[in-house]
Short mmCIF file of C-alpha atoms in Angstrom, two decimals:
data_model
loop_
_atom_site.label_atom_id
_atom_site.label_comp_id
_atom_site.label_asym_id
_atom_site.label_seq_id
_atom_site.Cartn_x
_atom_site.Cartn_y
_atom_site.Cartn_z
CA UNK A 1 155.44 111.80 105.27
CA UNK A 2 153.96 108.93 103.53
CA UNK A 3 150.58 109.05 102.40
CA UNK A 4 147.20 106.77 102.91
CA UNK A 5 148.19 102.97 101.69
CA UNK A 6 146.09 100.92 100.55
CA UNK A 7 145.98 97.21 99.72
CA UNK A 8 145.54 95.02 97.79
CA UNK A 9 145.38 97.74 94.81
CA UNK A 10 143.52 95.42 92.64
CA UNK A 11 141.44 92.17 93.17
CA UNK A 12 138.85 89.83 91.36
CA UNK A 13 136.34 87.86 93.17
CA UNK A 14 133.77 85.54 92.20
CA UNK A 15 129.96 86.02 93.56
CA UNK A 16 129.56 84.47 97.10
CA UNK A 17 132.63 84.88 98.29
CA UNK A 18 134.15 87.59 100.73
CA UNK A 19 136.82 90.22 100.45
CA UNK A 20 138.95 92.10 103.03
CA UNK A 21 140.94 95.08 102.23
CA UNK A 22 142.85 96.94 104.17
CA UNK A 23 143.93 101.21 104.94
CA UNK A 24 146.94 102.41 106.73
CA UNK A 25 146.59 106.39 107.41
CA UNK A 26 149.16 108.53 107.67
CA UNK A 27 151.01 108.64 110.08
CA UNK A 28 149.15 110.42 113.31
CA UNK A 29 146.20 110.12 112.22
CA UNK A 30 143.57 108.85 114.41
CA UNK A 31 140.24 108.44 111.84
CA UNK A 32 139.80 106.20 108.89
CA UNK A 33 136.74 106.50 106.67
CA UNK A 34 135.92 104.19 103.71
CA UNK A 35 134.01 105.34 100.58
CA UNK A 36 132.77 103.28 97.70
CA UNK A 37 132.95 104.72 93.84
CA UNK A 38 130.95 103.24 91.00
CA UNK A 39 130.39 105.45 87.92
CA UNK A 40 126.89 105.75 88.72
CA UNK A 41 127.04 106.86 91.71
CA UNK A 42 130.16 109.00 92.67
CA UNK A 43 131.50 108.31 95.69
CA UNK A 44 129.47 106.87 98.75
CA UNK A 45 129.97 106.95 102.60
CA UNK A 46 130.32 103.70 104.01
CA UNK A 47 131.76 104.18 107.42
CA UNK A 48 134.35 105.90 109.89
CA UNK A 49 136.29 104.77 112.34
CA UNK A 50 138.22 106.83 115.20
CA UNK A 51 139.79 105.20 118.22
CA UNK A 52 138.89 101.83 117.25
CA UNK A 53 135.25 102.77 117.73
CA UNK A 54 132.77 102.86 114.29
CA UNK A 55 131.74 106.48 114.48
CA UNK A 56 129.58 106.90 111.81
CA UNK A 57 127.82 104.59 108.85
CA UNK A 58 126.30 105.16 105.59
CA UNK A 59 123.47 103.60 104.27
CA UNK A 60 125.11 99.91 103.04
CA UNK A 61 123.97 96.70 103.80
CA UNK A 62 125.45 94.39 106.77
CA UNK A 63 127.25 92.39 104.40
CA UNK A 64 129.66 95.90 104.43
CA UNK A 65 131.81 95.82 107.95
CA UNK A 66 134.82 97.26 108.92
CA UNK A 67 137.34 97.60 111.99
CA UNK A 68 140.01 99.85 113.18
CA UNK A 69 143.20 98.53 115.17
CA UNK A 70 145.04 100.27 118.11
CA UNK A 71 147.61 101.39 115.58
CA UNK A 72 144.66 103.35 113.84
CA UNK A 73 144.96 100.77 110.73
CA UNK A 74 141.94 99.89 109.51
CA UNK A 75 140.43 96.92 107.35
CA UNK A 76 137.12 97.03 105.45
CA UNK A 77 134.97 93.19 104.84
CA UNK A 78 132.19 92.24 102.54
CA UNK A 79 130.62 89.23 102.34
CA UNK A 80 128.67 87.07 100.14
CA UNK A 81 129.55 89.33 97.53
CA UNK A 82 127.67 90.90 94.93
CA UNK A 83 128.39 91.94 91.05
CA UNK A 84 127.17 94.84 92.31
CA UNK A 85 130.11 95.31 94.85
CA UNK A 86 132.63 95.86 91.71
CA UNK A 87 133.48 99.19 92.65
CA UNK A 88 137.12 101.68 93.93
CA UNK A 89 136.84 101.52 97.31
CA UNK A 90 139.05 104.68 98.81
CA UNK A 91 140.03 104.97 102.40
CA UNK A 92 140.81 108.54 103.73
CA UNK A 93 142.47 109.73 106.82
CA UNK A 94 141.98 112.82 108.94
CA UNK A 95 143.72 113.95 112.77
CA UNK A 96 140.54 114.25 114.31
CA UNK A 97 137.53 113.19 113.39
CA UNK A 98 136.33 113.96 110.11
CA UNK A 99 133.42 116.01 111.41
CA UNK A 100 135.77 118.28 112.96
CA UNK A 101 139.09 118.03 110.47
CA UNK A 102 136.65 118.35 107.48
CA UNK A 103 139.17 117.75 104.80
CA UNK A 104 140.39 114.26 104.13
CA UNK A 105 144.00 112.63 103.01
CA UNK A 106 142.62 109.92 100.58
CA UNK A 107 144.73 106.75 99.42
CA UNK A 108 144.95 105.65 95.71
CA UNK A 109 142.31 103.16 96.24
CA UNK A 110 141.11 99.01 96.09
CA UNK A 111 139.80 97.69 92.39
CA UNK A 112 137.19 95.54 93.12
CA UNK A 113 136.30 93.23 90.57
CA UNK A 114 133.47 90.69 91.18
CA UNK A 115 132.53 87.99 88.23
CA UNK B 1 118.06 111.36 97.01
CA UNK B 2 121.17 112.84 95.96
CA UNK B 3 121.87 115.98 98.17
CA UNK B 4 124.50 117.01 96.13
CA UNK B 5 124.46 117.27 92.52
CA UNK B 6 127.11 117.85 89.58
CA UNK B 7 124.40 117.89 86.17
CA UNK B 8 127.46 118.33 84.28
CA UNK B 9 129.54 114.63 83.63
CA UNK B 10 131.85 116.66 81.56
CA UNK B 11 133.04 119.85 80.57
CA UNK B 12 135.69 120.43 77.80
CA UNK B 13 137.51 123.41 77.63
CA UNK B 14 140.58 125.20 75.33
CA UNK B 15 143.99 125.85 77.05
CA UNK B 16 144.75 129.43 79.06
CA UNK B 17 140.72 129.93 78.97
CA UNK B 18 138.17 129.75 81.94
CA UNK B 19 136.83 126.23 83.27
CA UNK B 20 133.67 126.62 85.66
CA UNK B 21 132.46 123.79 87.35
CA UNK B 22 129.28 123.81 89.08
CA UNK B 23 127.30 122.16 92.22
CA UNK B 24 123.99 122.53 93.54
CA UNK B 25 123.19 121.11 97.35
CA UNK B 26 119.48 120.33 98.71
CA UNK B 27 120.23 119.88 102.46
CA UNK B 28 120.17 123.47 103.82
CA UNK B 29 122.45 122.29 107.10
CA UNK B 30 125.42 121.98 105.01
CA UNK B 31 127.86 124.41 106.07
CA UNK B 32 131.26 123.32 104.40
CA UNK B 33 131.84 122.87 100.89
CA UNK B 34 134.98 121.13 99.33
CA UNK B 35 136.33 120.25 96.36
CA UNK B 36 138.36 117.14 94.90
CA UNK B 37 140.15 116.73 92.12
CA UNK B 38 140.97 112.92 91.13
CA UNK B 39 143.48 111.52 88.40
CA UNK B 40 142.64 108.07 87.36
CA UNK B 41 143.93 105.44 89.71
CA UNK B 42 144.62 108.05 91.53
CA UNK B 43 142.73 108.67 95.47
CA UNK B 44 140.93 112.17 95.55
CA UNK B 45 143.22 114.91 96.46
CA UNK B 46 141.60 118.33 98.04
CA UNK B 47 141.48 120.92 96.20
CA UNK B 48 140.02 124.22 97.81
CA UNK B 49 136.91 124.75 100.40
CA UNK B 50 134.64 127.26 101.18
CA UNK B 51 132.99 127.65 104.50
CA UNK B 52 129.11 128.47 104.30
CA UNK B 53 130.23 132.57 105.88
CA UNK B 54 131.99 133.39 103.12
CA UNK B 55 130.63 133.76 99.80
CA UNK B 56 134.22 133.25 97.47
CA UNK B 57 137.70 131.53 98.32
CA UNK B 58 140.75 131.47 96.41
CA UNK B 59 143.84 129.83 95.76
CA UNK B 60 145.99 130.65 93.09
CA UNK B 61 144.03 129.89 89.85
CA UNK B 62 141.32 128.43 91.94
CA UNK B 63 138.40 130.06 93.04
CA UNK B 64 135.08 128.77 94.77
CA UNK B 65 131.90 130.62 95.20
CA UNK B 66 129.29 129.86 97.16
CA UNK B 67 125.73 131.08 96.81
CA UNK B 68 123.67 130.07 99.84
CA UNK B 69 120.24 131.45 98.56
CA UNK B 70 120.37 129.46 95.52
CA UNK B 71 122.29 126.53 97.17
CA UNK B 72 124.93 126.78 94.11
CA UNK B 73 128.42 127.02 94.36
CA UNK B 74 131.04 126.65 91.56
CA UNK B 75 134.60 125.98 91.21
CA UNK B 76 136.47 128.93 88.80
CA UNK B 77 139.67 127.76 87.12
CA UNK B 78 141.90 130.71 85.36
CA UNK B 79 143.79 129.86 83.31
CA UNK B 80 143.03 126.51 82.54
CA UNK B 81 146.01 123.96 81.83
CA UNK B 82 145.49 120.44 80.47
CA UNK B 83 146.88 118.92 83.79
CA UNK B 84 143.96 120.27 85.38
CA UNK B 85 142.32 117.53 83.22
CA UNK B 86 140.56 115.05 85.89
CA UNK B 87 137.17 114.46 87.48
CA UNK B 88 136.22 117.43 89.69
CA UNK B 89 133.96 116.25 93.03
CA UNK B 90 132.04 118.62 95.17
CA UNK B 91 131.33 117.78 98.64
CA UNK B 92 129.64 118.72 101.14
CA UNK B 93 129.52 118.71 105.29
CA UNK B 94 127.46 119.59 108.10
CA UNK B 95 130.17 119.11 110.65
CA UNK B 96 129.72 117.45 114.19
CA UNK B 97 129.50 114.29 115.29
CA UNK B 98 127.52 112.64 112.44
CA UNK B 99 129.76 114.35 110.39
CA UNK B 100 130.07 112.36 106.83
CA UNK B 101 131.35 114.34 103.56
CA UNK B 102 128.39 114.13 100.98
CA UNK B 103 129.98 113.82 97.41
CA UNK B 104 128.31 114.74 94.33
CA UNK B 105 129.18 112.34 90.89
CA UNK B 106 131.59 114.39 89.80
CA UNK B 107 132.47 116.08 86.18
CA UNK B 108 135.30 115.14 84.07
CA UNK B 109 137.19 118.43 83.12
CA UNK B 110 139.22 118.11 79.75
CA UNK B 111 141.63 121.07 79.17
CA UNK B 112 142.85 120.62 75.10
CA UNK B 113 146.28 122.08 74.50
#
């Protein structure tokens, strides 16, 4: 069955402006989580969502949002964006929540550029 | 505060011999450890986990130990082949609701041929 998509793949943005990307999971499944990766820092929790309902956050700034639709598809926003936003942001999908399925399907990722 | 921690950013190691890739955690309510191996542009694909009753899991040429009194596991590879070349992440869980996978910075395993 076809894997976690992701899109765009790759995107530059200026400072100030604002960026949605979005996650299809595989098929079934009902969570979505989003994770940012920067070299220093590995890979970070932003949030999860499960039933259209934001389940759990990390510790990001408001300008980081995100949403889940009734077909489980999920989109990710940040605002006012900073150089410090350049980052792979990676979506992963899991049957039940991730708390309980403990091992995620990730996708291939978003390249976020920002100059 | 990094709860999980990978103080190796690489390892290089010869074809057919052993990798070892280790992890230490701080946060004592972990109970489920994971591992992810990642090709670049590639997403983070699972490797092998290791539940916090057992002290050893394996799969294939993959093995994970876990040492809870030390708060140490480590990921085994025998033999090593150079596609096991990627970045190696640990992770680690305390299940539940507030469930969130805790990811250490990972460590770049070269295999040479």
């Amino acid at each position: 069955k076809a894997g976690v998509t992701q899109t765009p793949r790759y995107l530059i943005k200026t400072r100030g402006q604002q960026v949605t990307l979005s996650c299809s999971p595989i098929s079934g499944h009902r969570s979505v989580s989003w994770y940012q990766q920067t070299p220093g820092q590995g890979l970070q929790f932003l949030f999860e969502y499960f039933s259209e309902t934001q389940r759990n956050k990390g510790n990001f700034p408001g300008r980081f949002s995100g949403r889940q639709f009734s077909n489980s598809r999920s989109e990710m926003n940040v605002s006012t964006l900073e150089l410090g936003d350049s980052a792979l942001y990676l979506c992963a999908s899991s049957f039940q929540l991730a708390g309980v399925a403990r091992e995620l399907f990730f996708g291939e990722g978003s390249r976020l550029t920002v100059l | 505060d990094q709860q999980v921690k990978q103080n190796s950013p690489s390892l290089s190691v010869q074809e057919g011999r052993i990798s070892i890739l280790n992890c230490d955690y701080t946060n004592s309510m972990f109970d489920y450890f994971l591992w992810y191996k990642k090709y670049p542009a590639e997403g983070p694909t699972f490797l092998i986990s290791i539940s916090s009753i057992k002290d050893k899991n394996e799969d294939g040429r993959f093995t994970v130990f876990l040492n809870k009194s030390a708060k140490h596991l480590s990921l085994h590879i025998v033999p090593s082949q150079p596609g096991d070349s990627a970045v190696y992440f640990c992770a680690a869980s305390s299940g539940g609701s507030n469930y969130k996978l805790t990811f250490g910075k990972g460590t770049l395993l070269t295999v040479n041929p």
